[in-house]
Short mmCIF file of C-alpha atoms in Angstrom, two decimals:
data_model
loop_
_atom_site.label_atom_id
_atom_site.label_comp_id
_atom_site.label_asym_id
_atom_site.label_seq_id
_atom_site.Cartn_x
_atom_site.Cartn_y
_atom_site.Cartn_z
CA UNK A 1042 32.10 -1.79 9.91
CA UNK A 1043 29.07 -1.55 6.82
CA UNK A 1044 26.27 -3.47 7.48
CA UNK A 1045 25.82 -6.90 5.16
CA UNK A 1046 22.20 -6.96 5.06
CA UNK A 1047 20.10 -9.79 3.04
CA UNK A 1048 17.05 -8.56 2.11
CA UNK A 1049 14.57 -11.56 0.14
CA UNK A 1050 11.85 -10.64 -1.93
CA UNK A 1051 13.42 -8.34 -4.09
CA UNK A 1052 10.95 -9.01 -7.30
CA UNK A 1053 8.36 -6.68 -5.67
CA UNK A 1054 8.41 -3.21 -5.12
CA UNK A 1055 9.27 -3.38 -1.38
CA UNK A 1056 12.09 -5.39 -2.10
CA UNK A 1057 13.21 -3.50 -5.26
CA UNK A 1058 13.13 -0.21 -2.63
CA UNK A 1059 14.40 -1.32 0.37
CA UNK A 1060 17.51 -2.72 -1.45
CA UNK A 1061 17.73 0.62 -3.39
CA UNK A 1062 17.16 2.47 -0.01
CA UNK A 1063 19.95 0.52 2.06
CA UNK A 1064 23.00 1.14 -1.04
CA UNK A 1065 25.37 1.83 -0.49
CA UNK A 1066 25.38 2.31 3.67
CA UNK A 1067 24.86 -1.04 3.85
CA UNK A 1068 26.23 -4.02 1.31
CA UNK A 1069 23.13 -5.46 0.27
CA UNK A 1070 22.79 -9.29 -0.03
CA UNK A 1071 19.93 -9.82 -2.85
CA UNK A 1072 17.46 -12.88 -3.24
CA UNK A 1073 14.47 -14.01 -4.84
CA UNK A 1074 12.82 -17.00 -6.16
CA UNK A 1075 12.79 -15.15 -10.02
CA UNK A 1076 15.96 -15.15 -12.16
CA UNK A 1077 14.28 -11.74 -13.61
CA UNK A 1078 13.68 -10.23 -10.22
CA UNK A 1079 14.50 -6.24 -10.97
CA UNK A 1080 15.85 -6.32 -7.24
CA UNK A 1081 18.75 -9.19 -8.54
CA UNK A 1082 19.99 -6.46 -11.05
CA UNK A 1083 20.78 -3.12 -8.88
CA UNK A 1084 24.74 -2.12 -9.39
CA UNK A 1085 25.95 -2.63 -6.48
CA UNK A 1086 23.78 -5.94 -5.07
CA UNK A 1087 25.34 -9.26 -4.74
CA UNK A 1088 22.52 -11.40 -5.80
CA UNK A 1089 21.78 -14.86 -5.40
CA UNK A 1090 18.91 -16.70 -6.38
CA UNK A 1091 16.66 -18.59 -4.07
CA UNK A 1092 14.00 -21.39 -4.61
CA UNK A 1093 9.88 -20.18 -4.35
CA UNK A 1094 8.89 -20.46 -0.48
CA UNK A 1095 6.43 -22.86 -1.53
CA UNK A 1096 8.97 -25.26 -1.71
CA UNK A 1097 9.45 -25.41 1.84
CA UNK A 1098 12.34 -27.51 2.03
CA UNK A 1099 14.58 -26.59 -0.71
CA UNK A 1100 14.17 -22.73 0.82
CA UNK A 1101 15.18 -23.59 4.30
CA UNK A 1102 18.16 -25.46 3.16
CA UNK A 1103 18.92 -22.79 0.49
CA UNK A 1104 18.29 -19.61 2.91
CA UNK A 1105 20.36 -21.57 5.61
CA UNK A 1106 23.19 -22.58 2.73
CA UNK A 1107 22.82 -18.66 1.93
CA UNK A 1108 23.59 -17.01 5.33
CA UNK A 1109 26.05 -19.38 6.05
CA UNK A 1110 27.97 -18.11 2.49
CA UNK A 1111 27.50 -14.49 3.29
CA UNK A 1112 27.46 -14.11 6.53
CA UNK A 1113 24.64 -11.64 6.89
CA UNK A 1114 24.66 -9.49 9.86
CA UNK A 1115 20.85 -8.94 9.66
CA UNK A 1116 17.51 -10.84 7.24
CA UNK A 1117 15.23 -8.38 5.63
CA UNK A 1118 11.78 -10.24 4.08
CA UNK A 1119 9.68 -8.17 2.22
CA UNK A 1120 7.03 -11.13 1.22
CA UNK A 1121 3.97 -12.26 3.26
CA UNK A 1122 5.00 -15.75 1.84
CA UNK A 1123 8.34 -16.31 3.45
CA UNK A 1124 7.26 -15.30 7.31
CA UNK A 1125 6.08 -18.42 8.44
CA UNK A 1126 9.02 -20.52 7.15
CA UNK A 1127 11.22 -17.54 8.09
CA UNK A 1128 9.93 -17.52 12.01
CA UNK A 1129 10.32 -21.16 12.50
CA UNK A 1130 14.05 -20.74 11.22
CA UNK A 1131 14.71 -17.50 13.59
CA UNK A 1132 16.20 -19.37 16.24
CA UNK A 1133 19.00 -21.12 13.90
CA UNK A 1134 19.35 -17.68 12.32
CA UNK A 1135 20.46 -15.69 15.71
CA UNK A 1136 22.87 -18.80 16.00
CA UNK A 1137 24.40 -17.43 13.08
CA UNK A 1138 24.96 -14.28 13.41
CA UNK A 1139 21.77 -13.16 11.48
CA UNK A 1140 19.09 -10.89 13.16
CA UNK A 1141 15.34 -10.87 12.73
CA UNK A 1142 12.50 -8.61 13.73
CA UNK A 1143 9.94 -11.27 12.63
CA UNK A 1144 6.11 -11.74 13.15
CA UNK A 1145 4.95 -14.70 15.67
CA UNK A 1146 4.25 -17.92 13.12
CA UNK A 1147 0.48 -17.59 14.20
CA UNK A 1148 1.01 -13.65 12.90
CA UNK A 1149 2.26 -14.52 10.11
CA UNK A 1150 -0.10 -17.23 8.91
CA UNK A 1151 -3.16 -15.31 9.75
CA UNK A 1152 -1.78 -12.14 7.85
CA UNK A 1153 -1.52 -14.43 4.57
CA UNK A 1154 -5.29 -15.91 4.91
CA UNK A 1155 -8.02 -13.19 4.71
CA UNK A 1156 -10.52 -16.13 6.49
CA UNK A 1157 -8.00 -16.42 9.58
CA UNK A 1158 -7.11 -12.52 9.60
CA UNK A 1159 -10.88 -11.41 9.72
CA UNK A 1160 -11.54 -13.98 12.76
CA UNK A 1161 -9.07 -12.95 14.74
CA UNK A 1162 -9.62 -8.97 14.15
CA UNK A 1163 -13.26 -9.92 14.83
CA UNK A 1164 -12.53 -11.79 17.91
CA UNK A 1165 -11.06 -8.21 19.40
CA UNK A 1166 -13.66 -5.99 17.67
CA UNK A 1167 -11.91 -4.76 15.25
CA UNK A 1168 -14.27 -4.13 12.01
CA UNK A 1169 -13.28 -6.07 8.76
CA UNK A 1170 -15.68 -6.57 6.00
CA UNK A 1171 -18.26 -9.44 6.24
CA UNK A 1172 -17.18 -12.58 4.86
CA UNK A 1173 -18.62 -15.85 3.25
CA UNK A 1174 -17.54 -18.97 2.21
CA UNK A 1175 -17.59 -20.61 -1.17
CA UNK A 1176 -20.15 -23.11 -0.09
CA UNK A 1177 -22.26 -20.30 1.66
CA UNK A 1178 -23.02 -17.97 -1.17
CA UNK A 1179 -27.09 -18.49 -0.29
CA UNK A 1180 -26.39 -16.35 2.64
CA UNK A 1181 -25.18 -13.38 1.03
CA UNK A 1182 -27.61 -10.11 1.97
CA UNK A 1183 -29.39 -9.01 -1.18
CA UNK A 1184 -28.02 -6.34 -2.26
CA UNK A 1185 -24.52 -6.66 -0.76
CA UNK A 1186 -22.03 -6.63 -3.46
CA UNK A 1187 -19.43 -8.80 -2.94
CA UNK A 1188 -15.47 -9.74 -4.31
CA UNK A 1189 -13.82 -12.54 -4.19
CA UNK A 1190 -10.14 -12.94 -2.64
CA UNK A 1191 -7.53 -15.70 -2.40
CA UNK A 1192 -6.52 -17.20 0.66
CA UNK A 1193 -3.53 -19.46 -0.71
CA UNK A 1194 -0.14 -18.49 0.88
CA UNK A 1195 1.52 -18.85 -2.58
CA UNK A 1196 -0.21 -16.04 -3.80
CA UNK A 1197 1.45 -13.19 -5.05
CA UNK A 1198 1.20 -10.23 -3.25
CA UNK A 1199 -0.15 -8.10 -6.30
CA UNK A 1200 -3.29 -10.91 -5.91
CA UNK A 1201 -6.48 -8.11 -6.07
CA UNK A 1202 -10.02 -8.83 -5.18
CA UNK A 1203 -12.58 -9.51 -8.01
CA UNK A 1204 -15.58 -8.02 -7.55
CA UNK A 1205 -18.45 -9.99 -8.91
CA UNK A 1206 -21.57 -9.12 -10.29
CA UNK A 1207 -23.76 -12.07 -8.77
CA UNK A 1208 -23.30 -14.58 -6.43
CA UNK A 1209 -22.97 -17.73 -9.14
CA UNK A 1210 -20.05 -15.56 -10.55
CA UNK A 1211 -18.78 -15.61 -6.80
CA UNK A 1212 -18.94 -19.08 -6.54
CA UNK A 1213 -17.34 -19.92 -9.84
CA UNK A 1214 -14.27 -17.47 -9.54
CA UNK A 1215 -13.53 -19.52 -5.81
CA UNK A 1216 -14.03 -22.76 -7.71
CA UNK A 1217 -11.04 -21.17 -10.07
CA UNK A 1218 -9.02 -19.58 -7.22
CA UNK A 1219 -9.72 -22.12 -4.83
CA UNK A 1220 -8.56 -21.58 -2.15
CA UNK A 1221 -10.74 -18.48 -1.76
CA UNK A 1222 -13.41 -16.67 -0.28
CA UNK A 1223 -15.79 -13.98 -0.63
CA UNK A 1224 -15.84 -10.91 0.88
CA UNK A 1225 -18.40 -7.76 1.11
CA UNK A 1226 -16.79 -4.90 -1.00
CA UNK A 1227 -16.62 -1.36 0.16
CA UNK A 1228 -16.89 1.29 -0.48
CA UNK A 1229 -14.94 4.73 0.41
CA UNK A 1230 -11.42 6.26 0.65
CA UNK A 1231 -8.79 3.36 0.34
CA UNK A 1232 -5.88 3.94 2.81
CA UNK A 1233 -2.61 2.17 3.66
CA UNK A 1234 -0.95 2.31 7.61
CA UNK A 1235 3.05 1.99 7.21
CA UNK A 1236 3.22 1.15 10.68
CA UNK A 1237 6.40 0.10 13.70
CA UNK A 1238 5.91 -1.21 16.45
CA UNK A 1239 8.29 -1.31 19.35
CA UNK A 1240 8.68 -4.88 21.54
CA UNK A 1241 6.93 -3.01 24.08
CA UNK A 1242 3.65 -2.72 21.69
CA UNK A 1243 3.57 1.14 21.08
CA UNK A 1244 2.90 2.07 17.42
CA UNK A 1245 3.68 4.54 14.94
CA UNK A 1246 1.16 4.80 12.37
CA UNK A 1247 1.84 6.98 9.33
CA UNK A 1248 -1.64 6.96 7.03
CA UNK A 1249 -1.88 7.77 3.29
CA UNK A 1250 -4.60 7.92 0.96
CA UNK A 1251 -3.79 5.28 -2.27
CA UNK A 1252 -5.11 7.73 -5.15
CA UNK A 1253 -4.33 5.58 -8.19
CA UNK A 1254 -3.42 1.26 -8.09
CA UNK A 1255 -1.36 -0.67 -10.34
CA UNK A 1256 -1.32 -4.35 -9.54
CA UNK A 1257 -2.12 -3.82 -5.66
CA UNK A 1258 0.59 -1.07 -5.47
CA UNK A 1259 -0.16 2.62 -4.88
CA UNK A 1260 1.60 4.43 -7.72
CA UNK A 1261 0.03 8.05 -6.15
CA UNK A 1262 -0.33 8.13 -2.44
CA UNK A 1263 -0.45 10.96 -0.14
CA UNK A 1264 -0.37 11.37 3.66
CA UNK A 1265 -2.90 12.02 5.75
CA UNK A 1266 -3.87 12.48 9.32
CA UNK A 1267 -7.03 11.02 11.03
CA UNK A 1268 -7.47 10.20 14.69
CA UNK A 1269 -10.49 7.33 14.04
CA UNK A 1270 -8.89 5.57 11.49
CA UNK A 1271 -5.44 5.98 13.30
CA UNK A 1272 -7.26 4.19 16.50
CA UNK A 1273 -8.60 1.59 14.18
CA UNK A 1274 -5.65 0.39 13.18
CA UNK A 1275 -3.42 0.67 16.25
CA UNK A 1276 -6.27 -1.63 18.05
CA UNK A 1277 -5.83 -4.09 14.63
CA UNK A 1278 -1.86 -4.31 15.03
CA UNK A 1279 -2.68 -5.36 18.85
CA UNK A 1280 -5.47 -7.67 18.34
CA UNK A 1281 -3.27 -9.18 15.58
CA UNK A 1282 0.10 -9.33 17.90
CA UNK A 1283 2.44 -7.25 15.66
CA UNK A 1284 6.00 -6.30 16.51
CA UNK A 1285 8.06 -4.85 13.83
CA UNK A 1286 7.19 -3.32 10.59
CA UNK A 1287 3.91 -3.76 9.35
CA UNK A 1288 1.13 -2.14 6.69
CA UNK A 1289 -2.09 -2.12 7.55
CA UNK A 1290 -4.64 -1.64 4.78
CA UNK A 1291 -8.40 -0.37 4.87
CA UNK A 1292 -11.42 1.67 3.94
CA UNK A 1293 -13.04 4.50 5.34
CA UNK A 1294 -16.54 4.63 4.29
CA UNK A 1295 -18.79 6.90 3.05
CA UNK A 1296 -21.86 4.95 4.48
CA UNK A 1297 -22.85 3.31 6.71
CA UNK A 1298 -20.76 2.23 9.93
CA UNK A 1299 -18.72 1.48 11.35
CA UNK A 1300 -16.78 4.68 9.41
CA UNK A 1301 -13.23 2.93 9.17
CA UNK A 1302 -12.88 -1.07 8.35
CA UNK A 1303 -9.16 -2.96 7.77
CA UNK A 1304 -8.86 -4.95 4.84
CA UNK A 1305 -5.58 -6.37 5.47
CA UNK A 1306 -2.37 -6.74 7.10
CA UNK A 1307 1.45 -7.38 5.64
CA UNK A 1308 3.59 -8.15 8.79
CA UNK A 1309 6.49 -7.00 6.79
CA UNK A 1310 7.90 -3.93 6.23
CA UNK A 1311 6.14 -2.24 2.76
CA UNK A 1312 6.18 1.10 1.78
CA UNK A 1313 8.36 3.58 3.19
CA UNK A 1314 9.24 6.57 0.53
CA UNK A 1315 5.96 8.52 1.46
CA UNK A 1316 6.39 8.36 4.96
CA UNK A 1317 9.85 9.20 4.69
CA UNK A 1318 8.89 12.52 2.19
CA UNK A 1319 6.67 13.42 4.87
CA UNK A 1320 9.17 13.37 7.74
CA UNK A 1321 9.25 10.53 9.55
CA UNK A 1322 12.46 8.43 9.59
CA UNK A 1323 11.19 4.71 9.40
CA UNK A 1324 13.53 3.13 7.72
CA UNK A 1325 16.72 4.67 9.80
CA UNK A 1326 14.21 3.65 13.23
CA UNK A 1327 13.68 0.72 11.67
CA UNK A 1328 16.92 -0.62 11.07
CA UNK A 1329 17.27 0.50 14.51
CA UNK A 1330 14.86 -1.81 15.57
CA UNK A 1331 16.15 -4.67 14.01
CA UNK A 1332 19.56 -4.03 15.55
CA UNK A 1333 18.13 -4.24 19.18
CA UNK A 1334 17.98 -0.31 19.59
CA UNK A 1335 15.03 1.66 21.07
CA UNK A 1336 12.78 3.39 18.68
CA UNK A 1337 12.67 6.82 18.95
CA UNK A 1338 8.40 7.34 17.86
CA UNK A 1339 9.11 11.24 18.35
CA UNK A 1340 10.96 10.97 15.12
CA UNK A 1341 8.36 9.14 13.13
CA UNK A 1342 6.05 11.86 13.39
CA UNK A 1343 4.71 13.35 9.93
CA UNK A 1344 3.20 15.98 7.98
CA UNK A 1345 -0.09 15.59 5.95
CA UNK A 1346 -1.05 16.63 2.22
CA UNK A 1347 2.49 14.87 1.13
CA UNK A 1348 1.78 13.30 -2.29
CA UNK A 1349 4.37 10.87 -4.08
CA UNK A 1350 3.88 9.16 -7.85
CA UNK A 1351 5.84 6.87 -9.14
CA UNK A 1352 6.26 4.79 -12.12
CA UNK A 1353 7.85 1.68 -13.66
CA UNK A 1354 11.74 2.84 -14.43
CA UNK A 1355 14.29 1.11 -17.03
CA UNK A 1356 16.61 -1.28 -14.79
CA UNK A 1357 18.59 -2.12 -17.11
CA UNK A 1358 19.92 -3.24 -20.68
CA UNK A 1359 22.28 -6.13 -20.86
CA UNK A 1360 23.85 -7.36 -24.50
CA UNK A 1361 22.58 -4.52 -26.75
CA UNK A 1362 24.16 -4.30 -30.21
CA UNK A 1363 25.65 -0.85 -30.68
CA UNK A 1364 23.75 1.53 -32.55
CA UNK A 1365 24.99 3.95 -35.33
CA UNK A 1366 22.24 7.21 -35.82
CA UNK A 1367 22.21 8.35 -39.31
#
């Protein structure tokens, strides 16, 4: 029997992919908040829209309403925004018929707000860049440059820091972006983690460098291999109680210490197409995963020096006149 699976989110590039990747094994179930989601438009979907997870109780009813309608055999989230509302629901959801590999609520709320995410990494030594907030600007090193970041969970995940040239620029973009903080800015080799990890807490961690970004997203990436900053982030997706898919981001600096610092955390499952250039089969052992099965970690191994670009593609044209070429 083919797999029904809904995946939500499919206005960002995770979405867009992961709905591309599972066609036509599985019969994909599309969603999103935005009539003009790309994801909403791939031959093949059946697509429904939903409302914005900010509205927390038209979504539930609507996701709920959804499932019920489709019968879903699994729920695939690919924003930061949904997890919270999504793990409260997960009971009502295996009632239903409808598995989840889903962050703990406290995961998922921490993941969205820079402020909790840096405490708790902190609280198991994990090194995140120094942080300030709005109000606290007079303590700011001299000398430290700094960028600001929003901590609302409505943001969109293509949100970037600002850096700022001073600190009464600092404390004017929070005033704008409120809520927000400010954050010491680093500097080194950006790196993303597409990470798994089992229910029994062992990780796979495939690294790659992000080369060139686009609204947040790394349009050339390339894998790499690195025992420190491999550590790093395996102690992060502990300290931060991940199970499931996850992408870890950070630096590795060029001075001073400590050498490798995480920057962030998206308890859902990201990028994929570079680690699975590179060898390792993530999405297969993570679909796996979400189906109760063991993950095999020998097969998420990978090789290094694997580059990928991509680019914006044409979706789709819809009401054209027809054109005569003289």
């Amino acid at each position: 029997m083919t797999s029904r699976i809904l995946v939500t989110g499919v206005a960002t590039p995770p979405g867009l992919a992961l709905a591309r990747a599972l066609l036509p094994q599985a019969d994909v179930i599309a969603a999103d908040a935005d009539p003009h989601a790309p994801g909403l438009h791939i031959p093949g979907v059946t697509a429904h829209q939903l409302p914005a997870a900010a509205d927390k109780k038209r979504y539930t009813e609507e996701l709920l309403r959804l499932c019920s309608l489709e019968q879903p055999h699994a729920l695939i989230p690919t924003t930061a925004q949904e997890l919270p509302l999504l793990g409260r629901l997960a009971g009502r959801l295996q009632s239903m018929g409808v598995r989840t590999w889903l962050p703990s609520t406290r995961t998922a709320e921490a993941c969205l707000d820079h402020r909790l995410l840096y405490t708790l990494l902190a609280d198991r030594d994990v090194p995140t860049p120094r942080w300030w907030p709005a109000e606290r600007t007079a303590d700011i090193p001299h000398g430290v440059e700094v960028e600001v970041v929003s901590t609302s969970d409505h943001t969109k995940p293509i949100f970037a820091p600002i850096p700022c040239h001073s600190r009464e620029q600092a404390r004017m973009l929070c005033a704008l972006l409120e809520p927000a903080a400010i954050q010491e800015r680093l500097h080194g080799a950006e790196f993303t983690a597409d990470c798994l990890v089992d229910n029994h807490g062992q990780a796979s961690v495939i690294l790659r460098h992000r080369h060139a970004i686009q609204g947040g997203v790394s349009m050339v990436t390339s894998t790499f291999h690195d025992p420190r900053a491999a550590a790093v982030v395996e102690q992060a997706l502990e300290a931060a109680g991940i199970r499931g898919p996850a992408c870890v981001r950070g630096v590795i600096r060029t001075a001073p210490r400590p050498a490798v610092v995480i920057t962030g955390i998206d308890a859902h499952i990201c990028g994929f197409a570079c680690a699975t250039a590179a060898g390792a089969d993530y999405l297969g052992q993570f679909m796996g995963g979400l189906f109760g099965r063991p993950v095999d970690h020998g097969r998420l191994r990978y090789a290094p020096h694997v580059r990928l670009a991509q680019h914006h593609a044409l979706l789709s044209v819809h009401g054209a006149p027809a054109r005569t070429w003289n």
